[in-house]
mmCIF file of C-alpha atoms and ligand atoms in Angstrom:
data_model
loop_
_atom_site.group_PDB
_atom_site.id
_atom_site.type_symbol
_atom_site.label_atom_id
_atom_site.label_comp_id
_atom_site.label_asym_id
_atom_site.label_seq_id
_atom_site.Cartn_x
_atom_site.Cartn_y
_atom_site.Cartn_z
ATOM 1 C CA UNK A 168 115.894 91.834 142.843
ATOM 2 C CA UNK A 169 115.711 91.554 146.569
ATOM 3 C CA UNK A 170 118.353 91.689 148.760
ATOM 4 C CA UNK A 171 118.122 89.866 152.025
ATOM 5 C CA UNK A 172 120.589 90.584 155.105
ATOM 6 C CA UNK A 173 118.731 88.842 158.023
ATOM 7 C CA UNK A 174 117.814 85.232 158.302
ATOM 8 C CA UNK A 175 114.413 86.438 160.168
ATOM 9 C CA UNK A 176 113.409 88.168 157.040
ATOM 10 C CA UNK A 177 114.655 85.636 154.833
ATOM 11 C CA UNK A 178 112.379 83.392 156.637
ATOM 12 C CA UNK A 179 109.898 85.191 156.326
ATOM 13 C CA UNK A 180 110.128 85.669 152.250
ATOM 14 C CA UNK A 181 110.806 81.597 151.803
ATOM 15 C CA UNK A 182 107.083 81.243 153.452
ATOM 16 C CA UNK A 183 105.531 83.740 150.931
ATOM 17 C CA UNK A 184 106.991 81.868 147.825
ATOM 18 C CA UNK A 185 106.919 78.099 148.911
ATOM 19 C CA UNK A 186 104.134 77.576 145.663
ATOM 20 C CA UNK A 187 106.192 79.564 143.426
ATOM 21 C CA UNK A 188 107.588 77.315 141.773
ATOM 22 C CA UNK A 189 111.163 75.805 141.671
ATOM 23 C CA UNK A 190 113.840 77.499 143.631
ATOM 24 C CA UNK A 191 117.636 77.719 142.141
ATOM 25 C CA UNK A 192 119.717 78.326 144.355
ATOM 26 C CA UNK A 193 123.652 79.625 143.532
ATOM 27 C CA UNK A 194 126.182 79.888 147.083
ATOM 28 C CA UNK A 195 129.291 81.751 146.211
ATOM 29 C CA UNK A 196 131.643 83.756 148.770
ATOM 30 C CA UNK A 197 131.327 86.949 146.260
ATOM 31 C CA UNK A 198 133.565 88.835 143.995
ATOM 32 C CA UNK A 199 131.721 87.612 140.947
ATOM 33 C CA UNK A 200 133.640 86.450 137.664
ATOM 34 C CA UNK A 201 132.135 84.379 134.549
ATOM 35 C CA UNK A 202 132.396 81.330 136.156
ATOM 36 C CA UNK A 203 129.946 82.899 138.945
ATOM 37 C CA UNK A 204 127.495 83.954 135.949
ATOM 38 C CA UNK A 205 127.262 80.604 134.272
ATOM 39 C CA UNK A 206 125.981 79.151 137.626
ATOM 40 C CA UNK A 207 123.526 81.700 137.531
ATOM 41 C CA UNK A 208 122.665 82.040 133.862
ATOM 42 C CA UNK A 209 121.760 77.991 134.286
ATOM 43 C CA UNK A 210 120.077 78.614 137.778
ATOM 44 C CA UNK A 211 117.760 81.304 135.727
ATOM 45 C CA UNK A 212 117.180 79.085 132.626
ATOM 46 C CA UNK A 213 116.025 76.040 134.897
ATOM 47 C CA UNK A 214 114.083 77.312 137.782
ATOM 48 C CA UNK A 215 111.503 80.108 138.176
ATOM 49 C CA UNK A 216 112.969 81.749 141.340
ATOM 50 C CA UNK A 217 116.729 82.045 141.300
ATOM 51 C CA UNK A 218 118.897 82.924 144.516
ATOM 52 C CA UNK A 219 122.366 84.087 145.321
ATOM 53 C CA UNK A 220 123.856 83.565 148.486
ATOM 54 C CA UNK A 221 127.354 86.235 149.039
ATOM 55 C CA UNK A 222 129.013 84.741 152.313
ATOM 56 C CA UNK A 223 132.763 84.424 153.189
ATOM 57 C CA UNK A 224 132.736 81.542 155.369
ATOM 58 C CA UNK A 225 135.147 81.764 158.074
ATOM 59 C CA UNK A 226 134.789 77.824 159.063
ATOM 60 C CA UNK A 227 136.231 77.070 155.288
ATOM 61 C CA UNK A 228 139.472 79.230 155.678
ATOM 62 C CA UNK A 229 141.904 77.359 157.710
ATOM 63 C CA UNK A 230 144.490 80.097 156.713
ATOM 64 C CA UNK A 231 143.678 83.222 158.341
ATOM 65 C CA UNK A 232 145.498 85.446 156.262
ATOM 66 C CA UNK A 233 143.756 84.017 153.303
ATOM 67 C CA UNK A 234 140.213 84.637 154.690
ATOM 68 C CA UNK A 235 141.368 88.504 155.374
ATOM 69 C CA UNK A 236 142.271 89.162 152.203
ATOM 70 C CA UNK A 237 139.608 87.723 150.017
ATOM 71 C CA UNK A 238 138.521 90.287 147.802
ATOM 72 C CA UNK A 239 135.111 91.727 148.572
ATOM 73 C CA UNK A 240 133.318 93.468 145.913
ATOM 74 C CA UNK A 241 129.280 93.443 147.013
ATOM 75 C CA UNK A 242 127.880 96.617 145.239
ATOM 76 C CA UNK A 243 130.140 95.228 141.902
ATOM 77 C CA UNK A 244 128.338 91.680 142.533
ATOM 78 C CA UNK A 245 124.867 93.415 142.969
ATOM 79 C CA UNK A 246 125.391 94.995 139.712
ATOM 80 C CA UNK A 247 126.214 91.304 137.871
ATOM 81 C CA UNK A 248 123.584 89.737 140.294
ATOM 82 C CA UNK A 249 120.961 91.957 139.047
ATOM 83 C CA UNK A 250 121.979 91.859 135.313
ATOM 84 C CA UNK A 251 121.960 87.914 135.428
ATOM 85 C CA UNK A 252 117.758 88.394 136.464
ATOM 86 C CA UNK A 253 118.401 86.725 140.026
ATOM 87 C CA UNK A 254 115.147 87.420 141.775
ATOM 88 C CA UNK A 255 116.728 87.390 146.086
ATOM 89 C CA UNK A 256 120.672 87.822 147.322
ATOM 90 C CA UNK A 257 121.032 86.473 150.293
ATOM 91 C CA UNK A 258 123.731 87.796 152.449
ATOM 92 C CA UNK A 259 123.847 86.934 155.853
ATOM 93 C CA UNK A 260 126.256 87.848 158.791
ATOM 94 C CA UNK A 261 128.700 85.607 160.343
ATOM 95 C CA UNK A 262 127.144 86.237 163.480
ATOM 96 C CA UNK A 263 123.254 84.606 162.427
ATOM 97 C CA UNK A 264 124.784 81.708 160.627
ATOM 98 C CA UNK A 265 127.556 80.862 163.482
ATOM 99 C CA UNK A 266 124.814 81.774 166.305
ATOM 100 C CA UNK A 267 125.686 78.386 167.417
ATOM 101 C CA UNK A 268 129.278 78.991 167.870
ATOM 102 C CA UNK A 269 130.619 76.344 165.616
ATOM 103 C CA UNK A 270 129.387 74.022 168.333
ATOM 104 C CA UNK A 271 128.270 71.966 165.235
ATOM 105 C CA UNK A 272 129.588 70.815 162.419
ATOM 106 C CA UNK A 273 129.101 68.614 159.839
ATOM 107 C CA UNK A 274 131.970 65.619 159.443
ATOM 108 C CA UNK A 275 133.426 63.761 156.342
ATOM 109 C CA UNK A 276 136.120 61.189 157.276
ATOM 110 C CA UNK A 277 136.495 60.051 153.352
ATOM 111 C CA UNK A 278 137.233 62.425 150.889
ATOM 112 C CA UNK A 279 137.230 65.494 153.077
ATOM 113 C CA UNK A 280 140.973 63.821 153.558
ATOM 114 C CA UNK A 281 142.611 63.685 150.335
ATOM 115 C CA UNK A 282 143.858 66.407 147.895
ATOM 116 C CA UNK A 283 142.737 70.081 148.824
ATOM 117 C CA UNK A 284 141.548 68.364 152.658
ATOM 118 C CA UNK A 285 144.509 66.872 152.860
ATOM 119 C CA UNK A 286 146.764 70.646 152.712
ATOM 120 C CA UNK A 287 143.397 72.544 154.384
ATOM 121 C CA UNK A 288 142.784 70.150 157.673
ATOM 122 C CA UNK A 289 139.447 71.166 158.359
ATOM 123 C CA UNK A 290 138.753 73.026 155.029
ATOM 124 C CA UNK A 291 136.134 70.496 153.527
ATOM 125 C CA UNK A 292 133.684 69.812 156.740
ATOM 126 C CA UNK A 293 133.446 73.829 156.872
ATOM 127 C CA UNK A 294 132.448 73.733 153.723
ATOM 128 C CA UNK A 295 129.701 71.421 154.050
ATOM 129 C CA UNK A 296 128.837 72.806 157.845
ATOM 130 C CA UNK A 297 127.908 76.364 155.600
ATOM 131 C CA UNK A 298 126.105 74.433 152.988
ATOM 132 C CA UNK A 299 123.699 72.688 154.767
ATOM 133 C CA UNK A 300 122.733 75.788 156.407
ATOM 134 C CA UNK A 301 122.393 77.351 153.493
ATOM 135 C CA UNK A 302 120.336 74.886 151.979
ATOM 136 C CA UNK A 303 117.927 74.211 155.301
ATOM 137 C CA UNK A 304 117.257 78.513 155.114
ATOM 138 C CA UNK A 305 116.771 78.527 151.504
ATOM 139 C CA UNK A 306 115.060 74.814 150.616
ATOM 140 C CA UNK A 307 116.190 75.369 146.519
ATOM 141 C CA UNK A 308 114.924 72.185 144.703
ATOM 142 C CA UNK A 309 118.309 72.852 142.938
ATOM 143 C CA UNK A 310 121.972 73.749 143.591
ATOM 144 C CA UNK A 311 124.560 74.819 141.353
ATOM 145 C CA UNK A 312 127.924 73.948 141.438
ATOM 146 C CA UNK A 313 131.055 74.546 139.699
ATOM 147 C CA UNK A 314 133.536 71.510 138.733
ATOM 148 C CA UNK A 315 136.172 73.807 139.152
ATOM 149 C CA UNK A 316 135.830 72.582 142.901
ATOM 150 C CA UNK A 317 135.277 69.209 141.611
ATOM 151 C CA UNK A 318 136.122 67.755 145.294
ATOM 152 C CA UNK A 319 134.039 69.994 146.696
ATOM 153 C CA UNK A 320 130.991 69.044 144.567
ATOM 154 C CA UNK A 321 131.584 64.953 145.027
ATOM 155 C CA UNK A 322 131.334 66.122 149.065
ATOM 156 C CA UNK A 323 128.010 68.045 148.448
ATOM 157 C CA UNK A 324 126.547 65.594 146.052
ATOM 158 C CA UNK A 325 127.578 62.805 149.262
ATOM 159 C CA UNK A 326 126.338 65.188 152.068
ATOM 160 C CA UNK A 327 123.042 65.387 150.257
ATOM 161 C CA UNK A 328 122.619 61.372 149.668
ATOM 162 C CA UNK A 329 123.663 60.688 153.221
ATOM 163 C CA UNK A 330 121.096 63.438 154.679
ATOM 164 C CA UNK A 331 118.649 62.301 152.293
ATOM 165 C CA UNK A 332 117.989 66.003 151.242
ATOM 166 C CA UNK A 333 115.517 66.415 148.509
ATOM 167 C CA UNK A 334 117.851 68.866 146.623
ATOM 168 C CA UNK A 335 118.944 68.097 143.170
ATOM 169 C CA UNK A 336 122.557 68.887 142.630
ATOM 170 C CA UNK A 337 123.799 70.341 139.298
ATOM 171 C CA UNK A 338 127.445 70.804 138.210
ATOM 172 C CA UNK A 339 128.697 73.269 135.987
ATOM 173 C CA UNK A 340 131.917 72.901 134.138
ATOM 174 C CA UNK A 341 134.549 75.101 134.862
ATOM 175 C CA UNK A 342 134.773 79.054 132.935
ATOM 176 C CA UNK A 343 138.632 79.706 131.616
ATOM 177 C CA UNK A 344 140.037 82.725 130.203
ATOM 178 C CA UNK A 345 141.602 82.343 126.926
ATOM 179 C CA UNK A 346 144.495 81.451 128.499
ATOM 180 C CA UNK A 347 142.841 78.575 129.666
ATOM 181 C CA UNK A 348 143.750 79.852 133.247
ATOM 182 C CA UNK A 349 140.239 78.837 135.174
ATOM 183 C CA UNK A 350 138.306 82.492 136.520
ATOM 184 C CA UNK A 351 138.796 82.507 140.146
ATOM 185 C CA UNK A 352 138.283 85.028 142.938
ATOM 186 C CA UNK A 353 141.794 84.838 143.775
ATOM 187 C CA UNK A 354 142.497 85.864 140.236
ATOM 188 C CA UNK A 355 142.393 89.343 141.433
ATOM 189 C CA UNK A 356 144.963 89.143 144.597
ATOM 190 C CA UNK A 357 147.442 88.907 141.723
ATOM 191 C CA UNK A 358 149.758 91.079 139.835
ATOM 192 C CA UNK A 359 149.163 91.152 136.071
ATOM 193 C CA UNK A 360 152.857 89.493 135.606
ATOM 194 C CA UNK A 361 151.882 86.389 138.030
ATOM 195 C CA UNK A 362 148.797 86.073 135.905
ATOM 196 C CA UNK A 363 150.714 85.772 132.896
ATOM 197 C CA UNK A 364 153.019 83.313 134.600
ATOM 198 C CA UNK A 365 150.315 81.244 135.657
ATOM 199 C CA UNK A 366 149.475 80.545 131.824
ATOM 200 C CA UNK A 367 151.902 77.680 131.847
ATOM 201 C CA UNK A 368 149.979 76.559 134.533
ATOM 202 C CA UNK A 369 147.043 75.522 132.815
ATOM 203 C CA UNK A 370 149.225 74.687 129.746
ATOM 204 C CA UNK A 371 151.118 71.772 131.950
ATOM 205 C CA UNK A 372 147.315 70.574 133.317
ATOM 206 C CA UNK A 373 146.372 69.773 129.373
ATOM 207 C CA UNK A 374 149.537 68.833 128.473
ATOM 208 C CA UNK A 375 149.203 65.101 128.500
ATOM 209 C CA UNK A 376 151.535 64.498 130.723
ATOM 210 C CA UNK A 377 151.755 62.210 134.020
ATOM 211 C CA UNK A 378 150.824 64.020 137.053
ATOM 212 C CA UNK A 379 154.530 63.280 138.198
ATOM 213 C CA UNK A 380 155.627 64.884 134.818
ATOM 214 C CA UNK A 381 153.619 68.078 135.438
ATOM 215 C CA UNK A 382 154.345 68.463 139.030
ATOM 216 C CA UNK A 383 158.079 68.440 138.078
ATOM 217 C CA UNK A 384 157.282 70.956 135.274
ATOM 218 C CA UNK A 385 155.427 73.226 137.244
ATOM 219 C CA UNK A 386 158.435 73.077 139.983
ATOM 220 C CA UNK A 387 161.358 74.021 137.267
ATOM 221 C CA UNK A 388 158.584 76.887 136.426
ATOM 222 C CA UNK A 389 159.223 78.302 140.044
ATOM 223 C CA UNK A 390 155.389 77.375 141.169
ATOM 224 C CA UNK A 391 155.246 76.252 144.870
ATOM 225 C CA UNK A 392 153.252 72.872 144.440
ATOM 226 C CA UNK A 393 150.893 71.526 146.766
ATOM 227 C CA UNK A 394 149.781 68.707 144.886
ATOM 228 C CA UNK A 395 149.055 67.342 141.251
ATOM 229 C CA UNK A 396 146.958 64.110 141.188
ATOM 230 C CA UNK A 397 144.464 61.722 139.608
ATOM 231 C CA UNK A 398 141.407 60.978 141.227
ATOM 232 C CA UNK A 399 138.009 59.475 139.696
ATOM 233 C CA UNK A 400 139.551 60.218 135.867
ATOM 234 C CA UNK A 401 140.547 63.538 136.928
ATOM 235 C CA UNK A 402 143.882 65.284 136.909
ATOM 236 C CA UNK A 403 144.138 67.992 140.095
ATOM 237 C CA UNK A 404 146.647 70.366 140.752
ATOM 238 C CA UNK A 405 147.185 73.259 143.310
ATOM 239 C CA UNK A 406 150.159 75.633 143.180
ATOM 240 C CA UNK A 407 150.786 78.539 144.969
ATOM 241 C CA UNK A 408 151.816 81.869 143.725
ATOM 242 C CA UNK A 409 153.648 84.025 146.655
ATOM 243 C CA UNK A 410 150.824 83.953 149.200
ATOM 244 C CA UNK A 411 147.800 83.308 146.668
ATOM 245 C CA UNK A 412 146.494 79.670 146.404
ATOM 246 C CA UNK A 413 145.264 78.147 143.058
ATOM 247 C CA UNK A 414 143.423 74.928 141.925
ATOM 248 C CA UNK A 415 142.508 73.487 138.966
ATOM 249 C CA UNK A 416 141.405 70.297 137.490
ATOM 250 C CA UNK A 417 140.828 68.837 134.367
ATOM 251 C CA UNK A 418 138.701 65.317 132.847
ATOM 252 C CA UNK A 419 141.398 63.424 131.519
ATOM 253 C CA UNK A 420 139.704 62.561 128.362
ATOM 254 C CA UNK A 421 139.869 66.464 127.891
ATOM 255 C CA UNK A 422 143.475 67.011 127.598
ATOM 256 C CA UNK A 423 144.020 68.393 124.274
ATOM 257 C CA UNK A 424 144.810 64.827 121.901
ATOM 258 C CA UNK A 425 147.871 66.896 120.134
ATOM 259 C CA UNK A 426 149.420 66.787 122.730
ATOM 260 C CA UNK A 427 150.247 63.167 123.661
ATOM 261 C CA UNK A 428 153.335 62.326 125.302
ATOM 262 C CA UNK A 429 155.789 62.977 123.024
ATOM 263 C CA UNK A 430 155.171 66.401 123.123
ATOM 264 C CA UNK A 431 157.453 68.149 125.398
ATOM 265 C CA UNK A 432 155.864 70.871 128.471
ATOM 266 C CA UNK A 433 157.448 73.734 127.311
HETATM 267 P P1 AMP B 648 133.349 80.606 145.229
HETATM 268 O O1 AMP B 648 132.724 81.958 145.287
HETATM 269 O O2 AMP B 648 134.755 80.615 144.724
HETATM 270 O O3 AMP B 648 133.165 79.841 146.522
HETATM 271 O O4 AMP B 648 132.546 79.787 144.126
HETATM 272 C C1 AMP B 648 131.155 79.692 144.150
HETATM 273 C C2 AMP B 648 130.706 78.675 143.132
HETATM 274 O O5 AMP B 648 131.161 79.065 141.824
HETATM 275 C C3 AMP B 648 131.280 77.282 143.389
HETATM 276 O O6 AMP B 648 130.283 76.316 143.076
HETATM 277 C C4 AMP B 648 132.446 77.212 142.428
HETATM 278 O O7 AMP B 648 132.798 75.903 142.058
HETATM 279 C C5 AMP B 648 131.897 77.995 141.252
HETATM 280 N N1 AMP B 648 132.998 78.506 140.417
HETATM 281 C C6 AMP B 648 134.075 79.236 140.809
HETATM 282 N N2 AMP B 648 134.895 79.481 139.760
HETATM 283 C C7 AMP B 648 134.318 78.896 138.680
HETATM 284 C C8 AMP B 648 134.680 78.791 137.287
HETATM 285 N N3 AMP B 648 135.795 79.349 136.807
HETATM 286 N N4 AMP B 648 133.850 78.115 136.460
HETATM 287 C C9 AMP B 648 132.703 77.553 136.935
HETATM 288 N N5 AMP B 648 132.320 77.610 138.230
HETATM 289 C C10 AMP B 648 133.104 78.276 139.099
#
């Protein structure tokens, strides 16, 4: 495993193994998890090269405090990295990939608006400003992407049919704990008592209920609520826990069929 800091050198590497075969490509913002590994485990099974990118990107956090404390774990996610056979980690500085300045950035005016875009102005065309980069350094035939940011993966999937970029996109459904709580970097900002709290969380998403039903339940619960919603036969919800911000979503046709509407939340 090869781990790349510079774009130069990256560069450099991408010319050596254009004929190698199918590239897999993986962009996470660190402090690996399972859901993390699963991208990677399929990346592995389904390409011959397979690539991590580690980058917090600043453009994505329109909450300052947020982007300071993300946790940051790199020799932890080199460990799990090099475990899960990933041949080059790519981790670039802030500085190479913003050498521009933000000057541009890449603009949704659709869905970019609604749900998470709609309580992160600005949070979505980040997002796809960092991925595009990503993708014109590293030129994977594939990227993998979790459905835990199901949003996020509709705007990728549209970014790449509007650029016409030759770049297969692959989701990967979303990695709970038993729980059924989703694995999530900002798992870790939180005390083992809000984690346990945030069971019912998950418990309201597959509960059957009406978004309206659940948003009510999770406010009676003491969860701050940003949203819960349907959108494309999905059920989306985004709570906040003191300062930590969660999301989750769910297929409807996956809520668990015991528990219809009769059943009560709690
Ligand atoms: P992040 O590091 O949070 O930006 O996530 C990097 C990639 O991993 C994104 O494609 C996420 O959707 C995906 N991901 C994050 N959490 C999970 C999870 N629990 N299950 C599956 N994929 C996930």
């Amino acid at each position: 495993m090869r781990t790349i800091h510079s774009v130069q050198e990256w560069q450099s590497i991408r010319k050596e193994i254009t004929n190698k075969g199918p590239i897999g490509l993986v962009m996470t913002m660190g402090n690996l998890h399972e859901g993390h590994a699963s991208l990677l485990k399929k990346a592995r099974a389904e390409n011959l090269i397979s690539i991590l990118s580690i980058f917090i990107n600043p453009a994505q956090f329109n909450d300052k405090k947020d982007l300071e404390n993300y946790p940051k774990t790199i020799e932890q996610d080199l460990v799990l990295a090099a475990e899960h056979g990933v041949d080059y980690v790519f981790i670039p500085s802030s500085e190479e990939m913003y050498a521009d300045n933000y000057r541009y950035k890449i603009t949704e005016h659709e869905v970019s608006h609604i749900l998470e875009g709609k309580h992160r102005p600005g949070h979505f065309d980040g997002v796809l400003t960092i991925v595009l980069k990503v993708f014109s350094l590293i030129k994977p035939q594939r990227a993998y992407f979790g459905e835990k940011d199901y949003q996020q993966l509709q705007l990728i999937k549209g970014m790449v049919d509007a650029f016409f970029l030759e770049i297969d996109i692959i989701p990967c459904p979303t990695i709970r704990l038993d729980s059924g709580l989703p694995f999530s970097s900002r798992n870790n900002l939180l005390e083992i008592s809000e984690l346990k709290k945030l069971e019912a969380f998950s418990q309201c998403l597959f509960s059957g209920k009406s978004a309206n039903a659940i948003e009510e339940k999770l406010l009676s619960l003491g969860f701050k609520v940003d949203y819960v919603a349907e959108w494309q036969n999905r059920l989306f919800a985004a709570i906040k826990v003191g300062n930590v911000r969660l999301i989750d979503n769910i297929a409807i046709s996956s809520r668990a069929p015991d528990n219809d509407n009769k059943k009560p939340l709690n």
